[in-house]
PDB file of C-alpha atoms and ligand atoms in Angstrom:
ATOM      1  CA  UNK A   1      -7.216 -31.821  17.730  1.00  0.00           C
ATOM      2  CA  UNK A   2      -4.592 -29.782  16.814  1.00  0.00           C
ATOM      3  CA  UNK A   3      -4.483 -26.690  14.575  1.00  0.00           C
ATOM      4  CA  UNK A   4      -2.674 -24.959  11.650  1.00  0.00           C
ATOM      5  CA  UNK A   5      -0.658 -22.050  12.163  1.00  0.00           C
ATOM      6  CA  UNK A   6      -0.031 -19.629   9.482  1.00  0.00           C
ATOM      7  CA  UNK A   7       1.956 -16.976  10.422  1.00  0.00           C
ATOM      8  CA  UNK A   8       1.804 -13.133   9.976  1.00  0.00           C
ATOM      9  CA  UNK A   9       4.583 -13.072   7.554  1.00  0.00           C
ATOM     10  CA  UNK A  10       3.427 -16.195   5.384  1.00  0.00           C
ATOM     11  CA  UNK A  11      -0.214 -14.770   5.332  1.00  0.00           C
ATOM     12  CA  UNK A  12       1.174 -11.190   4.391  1.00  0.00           C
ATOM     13  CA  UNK A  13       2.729 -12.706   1.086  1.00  0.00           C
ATOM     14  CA  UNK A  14      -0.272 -13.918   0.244  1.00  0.00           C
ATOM     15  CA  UNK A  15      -2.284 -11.036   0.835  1.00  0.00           C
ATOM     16  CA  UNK A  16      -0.007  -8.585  -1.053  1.00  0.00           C
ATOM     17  CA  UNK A  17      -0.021 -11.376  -4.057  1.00  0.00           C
ATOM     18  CA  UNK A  18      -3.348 -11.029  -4.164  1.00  0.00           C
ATOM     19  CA  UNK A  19      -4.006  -7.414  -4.081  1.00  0.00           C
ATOM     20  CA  UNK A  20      -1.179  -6.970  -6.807  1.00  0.00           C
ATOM     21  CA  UNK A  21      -2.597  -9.393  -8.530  1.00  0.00           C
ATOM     22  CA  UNK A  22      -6.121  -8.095  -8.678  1.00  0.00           C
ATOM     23  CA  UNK A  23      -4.867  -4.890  -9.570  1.00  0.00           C
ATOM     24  CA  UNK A  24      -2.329  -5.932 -12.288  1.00  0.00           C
ATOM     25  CA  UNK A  25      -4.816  -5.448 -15.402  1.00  0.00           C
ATOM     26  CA  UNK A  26      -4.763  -1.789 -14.306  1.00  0.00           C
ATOM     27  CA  UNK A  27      -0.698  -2.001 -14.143  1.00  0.00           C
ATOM     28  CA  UNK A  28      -0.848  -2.928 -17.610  1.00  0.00           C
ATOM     29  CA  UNK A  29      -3.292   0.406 -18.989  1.00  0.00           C
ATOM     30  CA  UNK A  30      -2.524   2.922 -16.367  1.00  0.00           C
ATOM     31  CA  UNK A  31       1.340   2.363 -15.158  1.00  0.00           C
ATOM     32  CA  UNK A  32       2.106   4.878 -17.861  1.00  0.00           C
ATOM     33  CA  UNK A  33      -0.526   7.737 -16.459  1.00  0.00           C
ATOM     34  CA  UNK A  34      -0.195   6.711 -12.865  1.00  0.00           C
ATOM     35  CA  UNK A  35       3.526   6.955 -13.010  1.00  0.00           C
ATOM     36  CA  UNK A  36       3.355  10.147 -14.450  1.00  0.00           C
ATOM     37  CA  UNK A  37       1.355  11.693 -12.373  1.00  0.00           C
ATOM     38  CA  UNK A  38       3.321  10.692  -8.968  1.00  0.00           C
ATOM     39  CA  UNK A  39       6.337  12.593 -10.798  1.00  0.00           C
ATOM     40  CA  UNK A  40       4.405  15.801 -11.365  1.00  0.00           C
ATOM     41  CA  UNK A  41       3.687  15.917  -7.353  1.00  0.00           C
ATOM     42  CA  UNK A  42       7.344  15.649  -6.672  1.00  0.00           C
ATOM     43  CA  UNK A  43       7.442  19.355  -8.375  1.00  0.00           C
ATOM     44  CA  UNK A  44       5.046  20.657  -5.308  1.00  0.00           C
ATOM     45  CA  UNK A  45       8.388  20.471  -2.889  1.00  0.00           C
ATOM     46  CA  UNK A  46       8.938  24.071  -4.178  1.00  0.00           C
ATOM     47  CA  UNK A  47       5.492  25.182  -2.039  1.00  0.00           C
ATOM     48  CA  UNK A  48       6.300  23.033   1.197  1.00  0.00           C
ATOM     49  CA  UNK A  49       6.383  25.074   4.291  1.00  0.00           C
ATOM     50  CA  UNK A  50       8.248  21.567   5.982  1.00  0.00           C
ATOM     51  CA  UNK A  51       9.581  19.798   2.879  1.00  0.00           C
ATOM     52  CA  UNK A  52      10.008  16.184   4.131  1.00  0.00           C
ATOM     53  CA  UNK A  53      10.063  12.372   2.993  1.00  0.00           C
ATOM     54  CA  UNK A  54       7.420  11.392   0.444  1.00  0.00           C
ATOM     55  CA  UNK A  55       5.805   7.475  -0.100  1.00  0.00           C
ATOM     56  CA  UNK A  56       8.301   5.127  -2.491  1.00  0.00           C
ATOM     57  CA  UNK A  57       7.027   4.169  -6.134  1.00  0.00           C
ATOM     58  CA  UNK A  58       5.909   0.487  -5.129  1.00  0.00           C
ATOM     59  CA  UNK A  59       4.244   2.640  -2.121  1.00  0.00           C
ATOM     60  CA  UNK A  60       2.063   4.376  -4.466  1.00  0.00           C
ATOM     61  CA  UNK A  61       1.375   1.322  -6.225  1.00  0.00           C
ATOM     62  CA  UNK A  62       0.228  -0.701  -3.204  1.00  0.00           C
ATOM     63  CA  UNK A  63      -1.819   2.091  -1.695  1.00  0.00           C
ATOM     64  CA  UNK A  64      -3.759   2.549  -5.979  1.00  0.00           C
ATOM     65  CA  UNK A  65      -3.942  -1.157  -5.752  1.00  0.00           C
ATOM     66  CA  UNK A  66      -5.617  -1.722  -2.372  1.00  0.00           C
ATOM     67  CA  UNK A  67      -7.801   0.938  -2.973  1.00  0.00           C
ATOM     68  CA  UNK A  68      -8.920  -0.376  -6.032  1.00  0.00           C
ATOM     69  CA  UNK A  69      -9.792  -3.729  -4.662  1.00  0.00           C
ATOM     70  CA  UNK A  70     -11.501  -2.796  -1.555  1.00  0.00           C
ATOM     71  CA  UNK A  71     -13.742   0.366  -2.942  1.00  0.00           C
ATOM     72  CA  UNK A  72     -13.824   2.184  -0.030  1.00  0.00           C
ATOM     73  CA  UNK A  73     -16.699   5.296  -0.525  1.00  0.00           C
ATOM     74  CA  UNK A  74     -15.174   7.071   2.511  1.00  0.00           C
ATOM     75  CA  UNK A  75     -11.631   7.341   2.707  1.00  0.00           C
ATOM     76  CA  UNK A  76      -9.347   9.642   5.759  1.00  0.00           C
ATOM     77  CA  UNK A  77      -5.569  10.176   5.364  1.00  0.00           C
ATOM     78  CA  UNK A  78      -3.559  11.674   8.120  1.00  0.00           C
ATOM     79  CA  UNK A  79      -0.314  13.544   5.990  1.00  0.00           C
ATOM     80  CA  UNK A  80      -0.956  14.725   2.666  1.00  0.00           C
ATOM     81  CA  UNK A  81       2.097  16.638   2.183  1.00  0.00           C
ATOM     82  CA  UNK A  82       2.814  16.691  -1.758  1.00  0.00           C
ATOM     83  CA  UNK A  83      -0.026  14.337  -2.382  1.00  0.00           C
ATOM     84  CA  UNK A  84       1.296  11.118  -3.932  1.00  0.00           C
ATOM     85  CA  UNK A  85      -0.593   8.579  -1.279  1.00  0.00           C
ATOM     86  CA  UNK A  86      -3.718  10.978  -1.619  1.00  0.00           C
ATOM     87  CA  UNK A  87      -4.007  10.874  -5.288  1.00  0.00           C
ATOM     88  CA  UNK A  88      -2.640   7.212  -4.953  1.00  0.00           C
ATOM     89  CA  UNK A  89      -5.456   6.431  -3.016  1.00  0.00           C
ATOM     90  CA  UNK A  90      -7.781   9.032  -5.431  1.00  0.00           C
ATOM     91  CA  UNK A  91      -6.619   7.148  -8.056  1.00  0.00           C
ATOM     92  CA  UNK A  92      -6.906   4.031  -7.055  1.00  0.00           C
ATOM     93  CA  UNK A  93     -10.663   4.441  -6.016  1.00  0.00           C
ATOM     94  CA  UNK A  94     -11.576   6.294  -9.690  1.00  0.00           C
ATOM     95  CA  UNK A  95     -10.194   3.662 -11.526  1.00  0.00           C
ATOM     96  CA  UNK A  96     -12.258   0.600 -10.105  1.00  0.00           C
ATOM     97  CA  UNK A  97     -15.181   2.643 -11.915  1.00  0.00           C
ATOM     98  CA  UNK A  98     -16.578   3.523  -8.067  1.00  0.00           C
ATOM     99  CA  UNK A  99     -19.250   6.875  -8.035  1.00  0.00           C
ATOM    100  CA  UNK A 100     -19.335   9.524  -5.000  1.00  0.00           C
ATOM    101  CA  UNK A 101     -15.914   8.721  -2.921  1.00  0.00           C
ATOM    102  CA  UNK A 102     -14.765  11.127  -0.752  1.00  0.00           C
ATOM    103  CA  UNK A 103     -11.189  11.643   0.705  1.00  0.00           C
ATOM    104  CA  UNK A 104     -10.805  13.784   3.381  1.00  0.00           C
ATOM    105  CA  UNK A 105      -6.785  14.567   4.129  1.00  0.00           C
ATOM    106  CA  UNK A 106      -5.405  16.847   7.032  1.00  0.00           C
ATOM    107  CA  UNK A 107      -1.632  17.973   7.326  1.00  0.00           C
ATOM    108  CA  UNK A 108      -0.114  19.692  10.206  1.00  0.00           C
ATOM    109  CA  UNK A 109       2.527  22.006   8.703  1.00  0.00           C
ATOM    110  CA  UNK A 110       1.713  22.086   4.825  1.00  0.00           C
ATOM    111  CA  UNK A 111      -1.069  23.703   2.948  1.00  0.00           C
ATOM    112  CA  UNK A 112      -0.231  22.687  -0.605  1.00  0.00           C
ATOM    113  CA  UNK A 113      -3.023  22.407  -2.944  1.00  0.00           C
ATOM    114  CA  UNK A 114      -3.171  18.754  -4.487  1.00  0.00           C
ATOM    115  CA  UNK A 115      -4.444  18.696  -8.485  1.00  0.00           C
ATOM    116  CA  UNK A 116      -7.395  16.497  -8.197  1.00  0.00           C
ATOM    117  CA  UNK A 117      -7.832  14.264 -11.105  1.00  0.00           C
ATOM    118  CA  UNK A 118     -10.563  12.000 -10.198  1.00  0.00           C
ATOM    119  CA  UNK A 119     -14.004  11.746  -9.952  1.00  0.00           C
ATOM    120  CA  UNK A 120     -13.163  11.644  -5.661  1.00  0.00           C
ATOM    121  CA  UNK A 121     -14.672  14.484  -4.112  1.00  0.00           C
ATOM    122  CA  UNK A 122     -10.742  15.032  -2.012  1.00  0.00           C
ATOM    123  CA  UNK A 123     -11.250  17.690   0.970  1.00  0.00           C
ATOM    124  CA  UNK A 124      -7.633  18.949   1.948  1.00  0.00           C
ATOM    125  CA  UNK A 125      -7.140  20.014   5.797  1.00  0.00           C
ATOM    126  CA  UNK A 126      -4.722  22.328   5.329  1.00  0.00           C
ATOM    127  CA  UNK A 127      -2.271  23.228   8.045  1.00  0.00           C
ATOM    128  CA  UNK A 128      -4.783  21.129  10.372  1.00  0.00           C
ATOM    129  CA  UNK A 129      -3.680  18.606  12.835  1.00  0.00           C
ATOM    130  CA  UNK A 130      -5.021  15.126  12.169  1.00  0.00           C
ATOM    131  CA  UNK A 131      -7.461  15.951  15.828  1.00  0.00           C
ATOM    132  CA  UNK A 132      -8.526  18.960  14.310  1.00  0.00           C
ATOM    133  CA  UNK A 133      -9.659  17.070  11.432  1.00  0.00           C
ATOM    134  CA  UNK A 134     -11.481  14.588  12.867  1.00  0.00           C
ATOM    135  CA  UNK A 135     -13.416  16.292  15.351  1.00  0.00           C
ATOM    136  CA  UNK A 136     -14.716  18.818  12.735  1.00  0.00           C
ATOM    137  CA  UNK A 137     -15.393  15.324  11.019  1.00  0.00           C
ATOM    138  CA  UNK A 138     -17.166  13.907  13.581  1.00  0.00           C
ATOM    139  CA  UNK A 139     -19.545  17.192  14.401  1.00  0.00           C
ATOM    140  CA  UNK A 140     -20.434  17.555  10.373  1.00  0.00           C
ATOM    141  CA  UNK A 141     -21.062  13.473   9.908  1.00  0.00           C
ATOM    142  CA  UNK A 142     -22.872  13.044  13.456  1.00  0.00           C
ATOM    143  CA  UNK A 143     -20.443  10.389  15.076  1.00  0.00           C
ATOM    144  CA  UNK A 144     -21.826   7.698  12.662  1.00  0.00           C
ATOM    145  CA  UNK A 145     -19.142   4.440  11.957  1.00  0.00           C
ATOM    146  CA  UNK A 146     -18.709   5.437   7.771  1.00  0.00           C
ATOM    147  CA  UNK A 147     -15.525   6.007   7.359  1.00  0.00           C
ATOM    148  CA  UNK A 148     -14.064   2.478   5.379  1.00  0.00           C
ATOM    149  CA  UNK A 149     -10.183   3.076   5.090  1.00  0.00           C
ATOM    150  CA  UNK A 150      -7.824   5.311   6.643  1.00  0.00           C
ATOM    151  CA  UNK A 151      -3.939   6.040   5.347  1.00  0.00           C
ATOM    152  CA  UNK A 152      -1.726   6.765   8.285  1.00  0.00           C
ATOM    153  CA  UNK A 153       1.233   8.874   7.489  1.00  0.00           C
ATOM    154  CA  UNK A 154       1.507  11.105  10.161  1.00  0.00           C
ATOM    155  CA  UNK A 155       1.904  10.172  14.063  1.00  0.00           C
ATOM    156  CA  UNK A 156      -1.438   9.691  15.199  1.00  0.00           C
ATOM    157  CA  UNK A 157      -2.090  12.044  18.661  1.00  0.00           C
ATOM    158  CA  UNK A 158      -3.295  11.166  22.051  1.00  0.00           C
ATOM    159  CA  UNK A 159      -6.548  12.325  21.378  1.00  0.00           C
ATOM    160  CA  UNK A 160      -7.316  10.613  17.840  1.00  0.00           C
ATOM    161  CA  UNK A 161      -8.050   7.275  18.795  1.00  0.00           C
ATOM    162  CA  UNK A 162     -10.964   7.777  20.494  1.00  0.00           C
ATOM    163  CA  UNK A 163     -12.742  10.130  18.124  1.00  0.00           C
ATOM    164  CA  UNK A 164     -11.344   7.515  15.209  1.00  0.00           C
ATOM    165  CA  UNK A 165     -13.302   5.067  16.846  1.00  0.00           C
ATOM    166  CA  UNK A 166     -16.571   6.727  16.509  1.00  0.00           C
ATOM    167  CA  UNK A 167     -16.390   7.875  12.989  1.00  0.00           C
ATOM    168  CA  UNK A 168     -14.518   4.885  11.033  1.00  0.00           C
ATOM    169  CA  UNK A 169     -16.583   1.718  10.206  1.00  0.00           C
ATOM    170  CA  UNK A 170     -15.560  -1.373  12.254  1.00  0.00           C
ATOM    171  CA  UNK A 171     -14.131  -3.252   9.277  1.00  0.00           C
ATOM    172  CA  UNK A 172     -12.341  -0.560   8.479  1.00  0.00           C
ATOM    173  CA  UNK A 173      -8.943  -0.989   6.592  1.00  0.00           C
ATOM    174  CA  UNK A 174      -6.172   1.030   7.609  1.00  0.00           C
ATOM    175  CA  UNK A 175      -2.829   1.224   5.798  1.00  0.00           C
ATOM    176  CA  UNK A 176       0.072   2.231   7.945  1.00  0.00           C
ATOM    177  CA  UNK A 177       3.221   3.877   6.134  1.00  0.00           C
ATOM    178  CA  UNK A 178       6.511   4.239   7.414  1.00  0.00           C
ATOM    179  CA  UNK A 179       5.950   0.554   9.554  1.00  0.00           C
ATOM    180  CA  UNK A 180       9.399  -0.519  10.668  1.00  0.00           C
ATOM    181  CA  UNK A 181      11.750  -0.219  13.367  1.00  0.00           C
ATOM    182  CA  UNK A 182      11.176   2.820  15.547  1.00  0.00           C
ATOM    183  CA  UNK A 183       9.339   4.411  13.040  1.00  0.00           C
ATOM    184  CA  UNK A 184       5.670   6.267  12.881  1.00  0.00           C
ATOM    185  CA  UNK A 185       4.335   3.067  11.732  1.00  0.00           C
ATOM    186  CA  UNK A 186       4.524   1.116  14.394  1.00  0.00           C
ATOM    187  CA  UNK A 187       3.951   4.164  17.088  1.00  0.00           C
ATOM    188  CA  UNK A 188       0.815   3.877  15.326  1.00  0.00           C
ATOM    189  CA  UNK A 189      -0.230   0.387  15.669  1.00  0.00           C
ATOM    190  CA  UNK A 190       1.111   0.125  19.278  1.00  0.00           C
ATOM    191  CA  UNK A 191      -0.711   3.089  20.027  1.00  0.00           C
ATOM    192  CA  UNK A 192      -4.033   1.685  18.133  1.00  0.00           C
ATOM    193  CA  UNK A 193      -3.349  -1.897  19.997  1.00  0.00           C
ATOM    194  CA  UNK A 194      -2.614  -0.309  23.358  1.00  0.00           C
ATOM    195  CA  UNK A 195      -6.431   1.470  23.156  1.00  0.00           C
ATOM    196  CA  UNK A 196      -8.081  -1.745  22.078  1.00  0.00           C
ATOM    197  CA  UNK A 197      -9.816  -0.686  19.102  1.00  0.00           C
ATOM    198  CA  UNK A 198      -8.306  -3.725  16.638  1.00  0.00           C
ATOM    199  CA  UNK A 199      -9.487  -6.658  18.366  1.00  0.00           C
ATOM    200  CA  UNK A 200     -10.449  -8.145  14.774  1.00  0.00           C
ATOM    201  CA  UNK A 201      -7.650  -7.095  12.810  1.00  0.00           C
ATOM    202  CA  UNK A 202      -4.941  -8.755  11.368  1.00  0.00           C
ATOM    203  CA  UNK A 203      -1.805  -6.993  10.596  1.00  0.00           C
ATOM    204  CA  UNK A 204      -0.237  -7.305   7.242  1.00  0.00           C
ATOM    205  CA  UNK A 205       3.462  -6.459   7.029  1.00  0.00           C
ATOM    206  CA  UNK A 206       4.893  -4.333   4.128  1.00  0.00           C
ATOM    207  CA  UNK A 207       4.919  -6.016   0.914  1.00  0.00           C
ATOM    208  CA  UNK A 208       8.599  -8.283   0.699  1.00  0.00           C
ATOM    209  CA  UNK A 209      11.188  -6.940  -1.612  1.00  0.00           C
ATOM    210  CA  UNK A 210      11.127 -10.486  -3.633  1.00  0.00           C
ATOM    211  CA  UNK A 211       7.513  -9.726  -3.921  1.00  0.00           C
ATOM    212  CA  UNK A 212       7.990  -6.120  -5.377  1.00  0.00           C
ATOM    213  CA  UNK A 213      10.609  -7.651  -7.735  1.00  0.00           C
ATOM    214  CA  UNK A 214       7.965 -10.080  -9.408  1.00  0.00           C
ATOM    215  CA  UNK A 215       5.588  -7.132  -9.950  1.00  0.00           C
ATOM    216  CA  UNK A 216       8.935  -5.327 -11.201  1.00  0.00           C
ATOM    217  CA  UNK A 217       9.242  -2.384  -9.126  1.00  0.00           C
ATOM    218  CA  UNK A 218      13.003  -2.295  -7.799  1.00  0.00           C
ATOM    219  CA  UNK A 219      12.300  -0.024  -4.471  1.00  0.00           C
ATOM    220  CA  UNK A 220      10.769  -0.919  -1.009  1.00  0.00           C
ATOM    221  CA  UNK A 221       7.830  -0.354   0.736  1.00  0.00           C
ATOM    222  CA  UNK A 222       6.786  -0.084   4.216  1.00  0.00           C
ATOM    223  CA  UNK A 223       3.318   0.155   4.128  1.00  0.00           C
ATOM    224  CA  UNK A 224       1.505  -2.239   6.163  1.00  0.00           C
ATOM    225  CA  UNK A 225      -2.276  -3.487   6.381  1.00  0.00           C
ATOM    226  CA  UNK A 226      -4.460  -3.771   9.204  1.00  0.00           C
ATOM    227  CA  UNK A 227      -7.222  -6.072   7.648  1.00  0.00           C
ATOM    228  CA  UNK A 228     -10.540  -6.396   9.680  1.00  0.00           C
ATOM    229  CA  UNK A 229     -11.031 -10.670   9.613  1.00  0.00           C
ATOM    230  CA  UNK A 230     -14.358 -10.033   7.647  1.00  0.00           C
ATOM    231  CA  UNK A 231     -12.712  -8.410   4.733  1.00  0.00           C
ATOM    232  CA  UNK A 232     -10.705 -11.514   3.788  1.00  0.00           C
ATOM    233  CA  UNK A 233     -12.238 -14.488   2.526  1.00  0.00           C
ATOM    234  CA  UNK A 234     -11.597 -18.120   1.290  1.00  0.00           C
ATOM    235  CA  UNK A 235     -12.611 -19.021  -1.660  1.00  0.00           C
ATOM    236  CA  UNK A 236     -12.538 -23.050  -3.232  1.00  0.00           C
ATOM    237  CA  UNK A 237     -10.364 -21.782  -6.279  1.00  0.00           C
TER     238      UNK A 237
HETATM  239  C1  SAM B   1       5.821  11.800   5.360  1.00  0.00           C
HETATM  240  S1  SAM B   1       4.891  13.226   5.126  1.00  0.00           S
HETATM  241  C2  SAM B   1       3.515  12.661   4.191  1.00  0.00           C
HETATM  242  C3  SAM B   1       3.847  12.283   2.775  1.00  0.00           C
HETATM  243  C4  SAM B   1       2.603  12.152   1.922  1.00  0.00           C
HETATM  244  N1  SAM B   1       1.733  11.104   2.393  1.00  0.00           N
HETATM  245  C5  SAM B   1       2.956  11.939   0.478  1.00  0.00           C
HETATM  246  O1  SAM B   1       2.624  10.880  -0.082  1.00  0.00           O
HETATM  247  O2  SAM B   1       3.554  12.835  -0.128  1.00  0.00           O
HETATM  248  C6  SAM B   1       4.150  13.460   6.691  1.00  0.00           C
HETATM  249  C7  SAM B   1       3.327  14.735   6.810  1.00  0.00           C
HETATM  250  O3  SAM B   1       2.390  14.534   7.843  1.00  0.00           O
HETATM  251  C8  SAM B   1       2.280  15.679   8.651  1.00  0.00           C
HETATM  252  N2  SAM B   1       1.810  15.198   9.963  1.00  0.00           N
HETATM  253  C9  SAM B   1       2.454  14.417  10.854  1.00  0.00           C
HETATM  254  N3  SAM B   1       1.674  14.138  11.907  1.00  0.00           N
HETATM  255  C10 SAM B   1       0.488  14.772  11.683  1.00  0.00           C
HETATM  256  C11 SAM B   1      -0.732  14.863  12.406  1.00  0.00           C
HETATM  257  N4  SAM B   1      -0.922  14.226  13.568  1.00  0.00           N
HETATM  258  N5  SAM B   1      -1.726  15.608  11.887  1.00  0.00           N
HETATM  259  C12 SAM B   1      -1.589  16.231  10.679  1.00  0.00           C
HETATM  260  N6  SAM B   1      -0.446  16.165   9.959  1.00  0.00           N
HETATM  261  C13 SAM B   1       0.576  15.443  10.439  1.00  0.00           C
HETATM  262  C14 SAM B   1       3.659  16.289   8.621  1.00  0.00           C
HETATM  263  O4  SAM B   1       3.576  17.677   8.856  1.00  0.00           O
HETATM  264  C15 SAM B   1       4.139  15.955   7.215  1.00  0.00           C
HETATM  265  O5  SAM B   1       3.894  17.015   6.315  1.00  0.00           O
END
């Protein structure tokens, strides 16, 4: 017998449908809040040591919304900068109504302190390299797998992988930025693929512009999904 193919950009639609969808009661309360607050970051630029590129709007949006759906308790983030995917994610994660998260965030060549306003306990690694980070993470949590979602936006280094694969959870979710072309993104995921530590994982490219445009937001976004096969499931309805 034969079987059906679906392919990686067909499932992604449906995937980033989903999420938006799920999260879309929260568009309607929150956009207003949420919105505001990723503006007030942008005013942090004045304190960067390296003032670089920040995540877009829709971005911000995807990283509150997967956040909210999935409920992850322990959360890593590899370039804070101005904060708008940490306090995305923050956000994101107080919002679904879930107790005791904690966010732990590391960045290389900026120490700026993020306004936490969430109930997420957020650690900042200031002017720490994302190895630095995680080894002082894996000595204080005892190498155990807890760590449920990681947000890549800084280039992963030779040494991370295999520490990252001690302290992170095997379903973990992991949401690449920057994934296109030659970009950090996809450095990221080779490099991940190359060390054979997302044998169960499905990649889920950036959400489409058409997509965007249904949920009205007018930018792009290049953040893509590596889904563990266990966190998706089919439902009748
Ligand atoms: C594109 S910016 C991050 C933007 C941020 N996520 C936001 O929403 O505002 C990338 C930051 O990651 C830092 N970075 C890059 N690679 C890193 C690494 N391996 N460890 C720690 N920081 C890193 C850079 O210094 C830079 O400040």
């Amino acid at each position: 017998m034969k079987t059906l193919n679906i392919s990686t950009r067909l499932l992604s639609e449906a995937v980033w449908r989903r999420i938006f969808d799920n999260a879309a009661p929260r568009y309607m309360q929150k956009r207003q809040s949420f919105f505001d607050l990723m503006a007030s970051l942008d005013l942090l630029r004045k304190g960067a040591e390296y003032n670089t590129g920040s995540i877009s709007t829709s971005s911000a949006w995807a990283l509150y919304s997967v956040a909210g759906l999935f409920q992850p308790e322990k959360v890593l983030e590899v370039g804070t900068f101005i904060g708008k995917s940490t306090m995305a994610i923050a956000t994101g994660m107080h919002d679904s109504g879930l107790q005791n998260g904690i966010l732990h965030t590391c960045d290389l060549s900026n120490a700026i302190e993020l306004p936490n306003t969430t109930n997420v306990k957020i650690t900042q690694h200031k002017k720490t390299s994302s190895t630095e980070m995680f080894r002082q993470i894996q000595l204080s949590h005892n190498n155990k797998h807890q760590f449920q979602f990681i947000h890549l936006d800084g280039r992963l280094q030779n040494d991370d992988i295999p520490i990252l694969a001690k302290i992170c959870s095997t379903d973990i979710v992991i949401a690449l930025d920057d994934f296109e072309g030659f970009e950090k993104g996809t450095f990221n995921f080779a490099n991940m693929q190359a060390a054979n530590i997302l044998t169960d994982h499905i990649l889920i490219y950036p959400p489409s512009e058409a997509l965007l445009r249904d949920f009205g937001f007018v930018d792009h976004s290049t953040t893509a999904l590596l889904l563990h096969k266990n966190t998706i499931d089919f439902t009748p309805q």
